[in-house]
mmCIF file of C-alpha atoms in Angstrom:
data_model
loop_
_atom_site.group_PDB
_atom_site.id
_atom_site.type_symbol
_atom_site.label_atom_id
_atom_site.label_comp_id
_atom_site.label_asym_id
_atom_site.label_seq_id
_atom_site.Cartn_x
_atom_site.Cartn_y
_atom_site.Cartn_z
ATOM 1 C CA UNK A 1 -2.297 32.864 181.024
ATOM 2 C CA UNK A 2 0.249 32.159 178.372
ATOM 3 C CA UNK A 3 -2.113 32.156 175.035
ATOM 4 C CA UNK A 4 0.064 31.891 172.662
ATOM 5 C CA UNK A 5 -1.519 29.250 170.443
ATOM 6 C CA UNK A 6 -4.898 29.971 168.695
ATOM 7 C CA UNK A 7 -4.158 27.926 165.821
ATOM 8 C CA UNK A 8 -4.485 24.902 168.316
ATOM 9 C CA UNK A 9 -7.509 25.905 169.642
ATOM 10 C CA UNK A 10 -9.123 26.945 165.877
ATOM 11 C CA UNK A 11 -7.457 23.214 165.194
ATOM 12 C CA UNK A 12 -10.107 21.784 167.984
ATOM 13 C CA UNK A 13 -13.623 23.938 167.178
ATOM 14 C CA UNK A 14 -12.762 22.314 163.749
ATOM 15 C CA UNK A 15 -12.596 18.644 165.147
ATOM 16 C CA UNK A 16 -15.447 19.020 167.159
ATOM 17 C CA UNK A 17 -17.218 22.483 167.180
ATOM 18 C CA UNK A 18 -16.906 22.628 171.167
ATOM 19 C CA UNK A 19 -13.937 25.800 172.147
ATOM 20 C CA UNK A 20 -11.632 23.911 174.385
ATOM 21 C CA UNK A 21 -11.193 24.465 177.933
ATOM 22 C CA UNK A 22 -8.072 25.527 179.744
ATOM 23 C CA UNK A 23 -8.331 21.672 181.398
ATOM 24 C CA UNK A 24 -8.358 20.166 178.020
ATOM 25 C CA UNK A 25 -4.902 21.946 177.132
ATOM 26 C CA UNK A 26 -2.810 21.740 180.081
ATOM 27 C CA UNK A 27 -1.382 18.252 179.172
ATOM 28 C CA UNK A 28 0.102 19.228 176.000
ATOM 29 C CA UNK A 29 0.690 23.191 176.136
ATOM 30 C CA UNK A 30 3.408 23.751 176.528
ATOM 31 C CA UNK A 31 4.227 21.902 173.050
ATOM 32 C CA UNK A 32 2.279 24.193 171.302
ATOM 33 C CA UNK A 33 4.065 27.189 169.408
ATOM 34 C CA UNK A 34 4.573 30.541 171.367
ATOM 35 C CA UNK A 35 3.701 29.192 174.544
ATOM 36 C CA UNK A 36 7.485 29.139 175.940
ATOM 37 C CA UNK A 37 8.632 31.879 173.547
ATOM 38 C CA UNK A 38 5.987 34.029 175.761
ATOM 39 C CA UNK A 39 7.298 32.735 179.428
ATOM 40 C CA UNK A 40 10.632 33.797 177.933
ATOM 41 C CA UNK A 41 10.280 36.925 176.183
ATOM 42 C CA UNK A 42 8.389 38.120 179.798
ATOM 43 C CA UNK A 43 11.077 36.667 181.980
ATOM 44 C CA UNK A 44 13.481 38.726 180.149
ATOM 45 C CA UNK A 45 11.550 42.018 180.781
ATOM 46 C CA UNK A 46 11.616 41.474 183.768
ATOM 47 C CA UNK A 47 15.191 40.501 184.361
ATOM 48 C CA UNK A 48 16.523 43.750 182.661
ATOM 49 C CA UNK A 49 13.652 46.109 183.772
ATOM 50 C CA UNK A 50 12.853 45.140 187.101
ATOM 51 C CA UNK A 51 16.479 45.868 189.230
ATOM 52 C CA UNK A 52 15.728 42.800 192.474
ATOM 53 C CA UNK A 53 18.733 44.442 194.899
ATOM 54 C CA UNK A 54 18.351 40.994 197.148
ATOM 55 C CA UNK A 55 16.248 38.170 194.934
ATOM 56 C CA UNK A 56 16.375 35.939 198.367
ATOM 57 C CA UNK A 57 13.646 38.436 200.101
ATOM 58 C CA UNK A 58 11.803 38.769 196.800
ATOM 59 C CA UNK A 59 8.089 37.404 196.748
ATOM 60 C CA UNK A 60 6.481 36.916 193.434
ATOM 61 C CA UNK A 61 2.550 36.283 192.433
ATOM 62 C CA UNK A 62 2.189 34.570 188.932
ATOM 63 C CA UNK A 63 -0.901 35.146 188.065
ATOM 64 C CA UNK A 64 -2.704 33.000 185.461
ATOM 65 C CA UNK A 65 0.556 31.109 184.969
ATOM 66 C CA UNK A 66 -0.647 27.877 183.279
ATOM 67 C CA UNK A 67 2.059 25.267 183.372
ATOM 68 C CA UNK A 68 4.174 27.652 185.246
ATOM 69 C CA UNK A 69 7.039 27.319 183.119
ATOM 70 C CA UNK A 70 7.544 30.889 183.654
ATOM 71 C CA UNK A 71 7.688 29.662 187.144
ATOM 72 C CA UNK A 72 10.722 27.161 186.459
ATOM 73 C CA UNK A 73 12.270 29.408 185.042
ATOM 74 C CA UNK A 74 12.797 31.509 187.994
ATOM 75 C CA UNK A 75 13.244 28.122 190.410
ATOM 76 C CA UNK A 76 16.288 27.135 187.827
ATOM 77 C CA UNK A 77 17.442 30.986 188.011
ATOM 78 C CA UNK A 78 17.152 33.031 190.955
ATOM 79 C CA UNK A 79 17.395 32.248 194.694
ATOM 80 C CA UNK A 80 13.806 34.264 195.095
ATOM 81 C CA UNK A 81 12.069 33.836 198.533
ATOM 82 C CA UNK A 82 8.474 32.578 197.250
ATOM 83 C CA UNK A 83 6.709 32.319 193.966
ATOM 84 C CA UNK A 84 3.008 32.046 194.432
ATOM 85 C CA UNK A 85 1.246 30.207 190.815
ATOM 86 C CA UNK A 86 -2.155 31.160 190.335
ATOM 87 C CA UNK A 87 -4.352 29.793 187.437
ATOM 88 C CA UNK A 88 -8.220 28.722 187.552
ATOM 89 C CA UNK A 89 -7.365 25.344 185.678
ATOM 90 C CA UNK A 90 -6.934 22.459 188.356
ATOM 91 C CA UNK A 91 -5.225 20.650 184.783
ATOM 92 C CA UNK A 92 -2.728 23.069 184.249
ATOM 93 C CA UNK A 93 -1.513 23.349 187.992
ATOM 94 C CA UNK A 94 -1.607 19.517 188.108
ATOM 95 C CA UNK A 95 1.328 19.854 185.134
ATOM 96 C CA UNK A 96 2.823 22.303 186.924
ATOM 97 C CA UNK A 97 3.095 20.247 189.883
ATOM 98 C CA UNK A 98 4.213 17.012 188.376
ATOM 99 C CA UNK A 99 7.184 19.198 186.752
ATOM 100 C CA UNK A 100 8.208 20.521 189.865
ATOM 101 C CA UNK A 101 8.623 17.058 191.338
ATOM 102 C CA UNK A 102 10.511 15.986 188.319
ATOM 103 C CA UNK A 103 12.985 19.263 188.259
ATOM 104 C CA UNK A 104 16.242 19.887 189.713
ATOM 105 C CA UNK A 105 15.616 23.326 189.760
ATOM 106 C CA UNK A 106 17.429 24.817 193.293
ATOM 107 C CA UNK A 107 14.161 27.085 194.648
ATOM 108 C CA UNK A 108 11.454 24.044 193.371
ATOM 109 C CA UNK A 109 10.425 24.239 196.784
ATOM 110 C CA UNK A 110 9.471 27.519 196.909
ATOM 111 C CA UNK A 111 7.428 27.409 194.537
ATOM 112 C CA UNK A 112 3.557 27.244 195.653
ATOM 113 C CA UNK A 113 0.628 26.857 193.608
ATOM 114 C CA UNK A 114 -2.744 28.454 194.289
ATOM 115 C CA UNK A 115 -6.149 26.944 192.383
ATOM 116 C CA UNK A 116 -8.275 29.976 191.262
ATOM 117 C CA UNK A 117 -8.824 33.470 189.897
ATOM 118 C CA UNK A 118 -7.931 37.048 191.087
ATOM 119 C CA UNK A 119 -10.966 38.688 192.494
ATOM 120 C CA UNK A 120 -11.093 40.146 195.907
ATOM 121 C CA UNK A 121 -12.005 37.049 197.445
ATOM 122 C CA UNK A 122 -8.609 35.576 196.510
ATOM 123 C CA UNK A 123 -7.369 38.915 197.687
ATOM 124 C CA UNK A 124 -9.331 38.232 201.376
ATOM 125 C CA UNK A 125 -8.024 34.095 201.223
ATOM 126 C CA UNK A 126 -4.043 35.219 200.210
ATOM 127 C CA UNK A 127 -3.849 37.259 203.142
ATOM 128 C CA UNK A 128 -5.609 34.980 205.645
ATOM 129 C CA UNK A 129 -2.677 32.787 204.335
ATOM 130 C CA UNK A 130 -0.134 35.514 204.928
ATOM 131 C CA UNK A 131 0.573 35.566 200.595
ATOM 132 C CA UNK A 132 0.258 39.573 200.496
ATOM 133 C CA UNK A 133 2.993 42.218 200.209
ATOM 134 C CA UNK A 134 4.274 41.020 196.817
ATOM 135 C CA UNK A 135 7.448 42.748 195.112
ATOM 136 C CA UNK A 136 6.722 41.087 191.683
ATOM 137 C CA UNK A 137 3.409 40.515 190.339
ATOM 138 C CA UNK A 138 3.447 38.863 186.305
ATOM 139 C CA UNK A 139 0.565 38.467 184.254
ATOM 140 C CA UNK A 140 1.201 37.220 181.082
ATOM 141 C CA UNK A 141 -1.186 36.662 177.983
ATOM 142 C CA UNK A 142 -3.880 37.236 180.755
ATOM 143 C CA UNK A 143 -5.156 40.242 181.048
ATOM 144 C CA UNK A 144 -7.260 40.279 177.547
ATOM 145 C CA UNK A 145 -8.967 37.251 178.968
ATOM 146 C CA UNK A 146 -10.274 39.594 182.116
ATOM 147 C CA UNK A 147 -14.157 40.840 182.078
ATOM 148 C CA UNK A 148 -13.254 43.175 184.666
ATOM 149 C CA UNK A 149 -9.638 44.719 184.002
ATOM 150 C CA UNK A 150 -9.735 48.036 186.188
ATOM 151 C CA UNK A 151 -11.372 45.557 189.503
ATOM 152 C CA UNK A 152 -8.121 43.051 188.471
ATOM 153 C CA UNK A 153 -5.430 45.977 188.600
ATOM 154 C CA UNK A 154 -6.780 47.114 191.753
ATOM 155 C CA UNK A 155 -6.860 43.311 193.423
ATOM 156 C CA UNK A 156 -2.637 43.686 192.106
ATOM 157 C CA UNK A 157 -1.974 46.986 193.797
ATOM 158 C CA UNK A 158 -3.440 46.064 197.274
ATOM 159 C CA UNK A 159 -1.102 43.122 196.919
ATOM 160 C CA UNK A 160 2.159 44.732 196.148
ATOM 161 C CA UNK A 161 4.403 45.469 198.681
ATOM 162 C CA UNK A 162 5.713 49.635 198.803
ATOM 163 C CA UNK A 163 7.954 49.730 195.511
ATOM 164 C CA UNK A 164 6.447 46.477 194.195
ATOM 165 C CA UNK A 165 6.183 45.882 190.820
ATOM 166 C CA UNK A 166 3.017 44.631 188.354
ATOM 167 C CA UNK A 167 4.418 43.063 184.765
ATOM 168 C CA UNK A 168 1.820 42.966 182.113
ATOM 169 C CA UNK A 169 2.345 41.046 178.407
ATOM 170 C CA UNK A 170 -0.779 40.716 175.804
ATOM 171 C CA UNK A 171 -1.409 40.791 173.081
ATOM 172 C CA UNK A 172 -1.686 44.447 170.851
ATOM 173 C CA UNK A 173 -4.871 45.228 169.480
ATOM 174 C CA UNK A 174 -5.194 45.102 165.901
ATOM 175 C CA UNK A 175 -8.030 46.213 164.199
ATOM 176 C CA UNK A 176 -7.475 43.591 161.281
ATOM 177 C CA UNK A 177 -6.057 40.814 163.415
ATOM 178 C CA UNK A 178 -5.272 37.452 161.799
ATOM 179 C CA UNK A 179 -6.793 35.762 164.814
ATOM 180 C CA UNK A 180 -9.987 37.274 166.039
ATOM 181 C CA UNK A 181 -9.187 37.498 169.490
ATOM 182 C CA UNK A 182 -6.266 39.790 168.790
ATOM 183 C CA UNK A 183 -9.251 42.573 168.386
ATOM 184 C CA UNK A 184 -9.160 42.342 172.469
ATOM 185 C CA UNK A 185 -5.690 43.123 172.470
ATOM 186 C CA UNK A 186 -4.167 46.008 174.370
ATOM 187 C CA UNK A 187 -2.731 49.412 173.320
ATOM 188 C CA UNK A 188 -0.308 51.842 175.363
ATOM 189 C CA UNK A 189 -2.772 54.259 176.022
ATOM 190 C CA UNK A 190 -5.213 51.879 177.192
ATOM 191 C CA UNK A 191 -2.803 50.157 179.855
ATOM 192 C CA UNK A 192 -1.601 53.438 181.294
ATOM 193 C CA UNK A 193 -4.745 55.114 182.052
ATOM 194 C CA UNK A 194 -5.310 52.145 183.719
ATOM 195 C CA UNK A 195 -2.700 52.200 185.842
ATOM 196 C CA UNK A 196 -2.683 55.506 186.864
ATOM 197 C CA UNK A 197 -6.638 54.627 187.854
ATOM 198 C CA UNK A 198 -5.186 52.400 190.563
ATOM 199 C CA UNK A 199 -2.037 54.340 191.845
ATOM 200 C CA UNK A 200 0.374 52.213 189.276
ATOM 201 C CA UNK A 201 3.090 54.369 188.001
ATOM 202 C CA UNK A 202 4.268 53.131 184.164
ATOM 203 C CA UNK A 203 8.065 52.523 184.098
ATOM 204 C CA UNK A 204 8.070 51.192 181.268
ATOM 205 C CA UNK A 205 5.642 50.925 178.223
ATOM 206 C CA UNK A 206 6.776 49.634 174.911
ATOM 207 C CA UNK A 207 6.967 46.655 172.851
ATOM 208 C CA UNK A 208 8.790 44.022 174.404
ATOM 209 C CA UNK A 209 9.111 40.823 172.253
ATOM 210 C CA UNK A 210 7.398 39.509 169.224
ATOM 211 C CA UNK A 211 6.014 35.710 168.805
ATOM 212 C CA UNK A 212 5.433 34.939 165.289
ATOM 213 C CA UNK A 213 6.040 38.168 163.631
ATOM 214 C CA UNK A 214 3.387 39.619 166.257
ATOM 215 C CA UNK A 215 4.517 42.636 168.497
ATOM 216 C CA UNK A 216 3.939 41.638 172.175
ATOM 217 C CA UNK A 217 2.900 44.819 174.319
ATOM 218 C CA UNK A 218 5.052 45.209 177.944
ATOM 219 C CA UNK A 219 3.933 47.141 180.645
ATOM 220 C CA UNK A 220 5.591 47.852 184.461
ATOM 221 C CA UNK A 221 3.577 49.294 187.023
ATOM 222 C CA UNK A 222 4.958 50.560 190.327
ATOM 223 C CA UNK A 223 3.334 50.883 193.175
ATOM 224 C CA UNK A 224 2.871 54.669 194.673
ATOM 225 C CA UNK A 225 3.747 54.844 198.241
#
């Protein structure tokens, strides 16, 4: 999920002393500072570093899509074959579906929403619906929320087509962050080791862009033959 709005979360906590859920945040999600910028940065990373010879045959899975701003960028810009937008928040997906209907994007009918999280059961479900062999799988500000990162990467690898790529954009690990959540970010070696373990070859691993003066780590792993 494109979670760049820790400031908002803090304000919610101050007012009712309860952690807001993703469903609570859905309606106003894209108005929060940094949300759209995160998706736009991830989109540039993909376009500049993933050579797609034929977008019309390309299938993309966006895991933790939120309200799908990244996916709507795809629909407006690329003649891709299909985009599967997955998120555990039903309210986030409701907002996405509403904005798809309001959009005049040329490929908006190619976006399909899936309510849930990527785990082994979801892999079986997707394969049963002939939704696998993705050319690109994307996770933007998602992996730091996962309890089992290695298992998630295994599911990603199993759904990639030969030479397919996984794109991850996440906050960097910070020992003294101004927001506590950033303690659970990533560093390069952590990503490199995890990719190698599941059979993904690192083809890009660097500072991809910045949000509010904070560096976002971008990683691209290609499925080995």
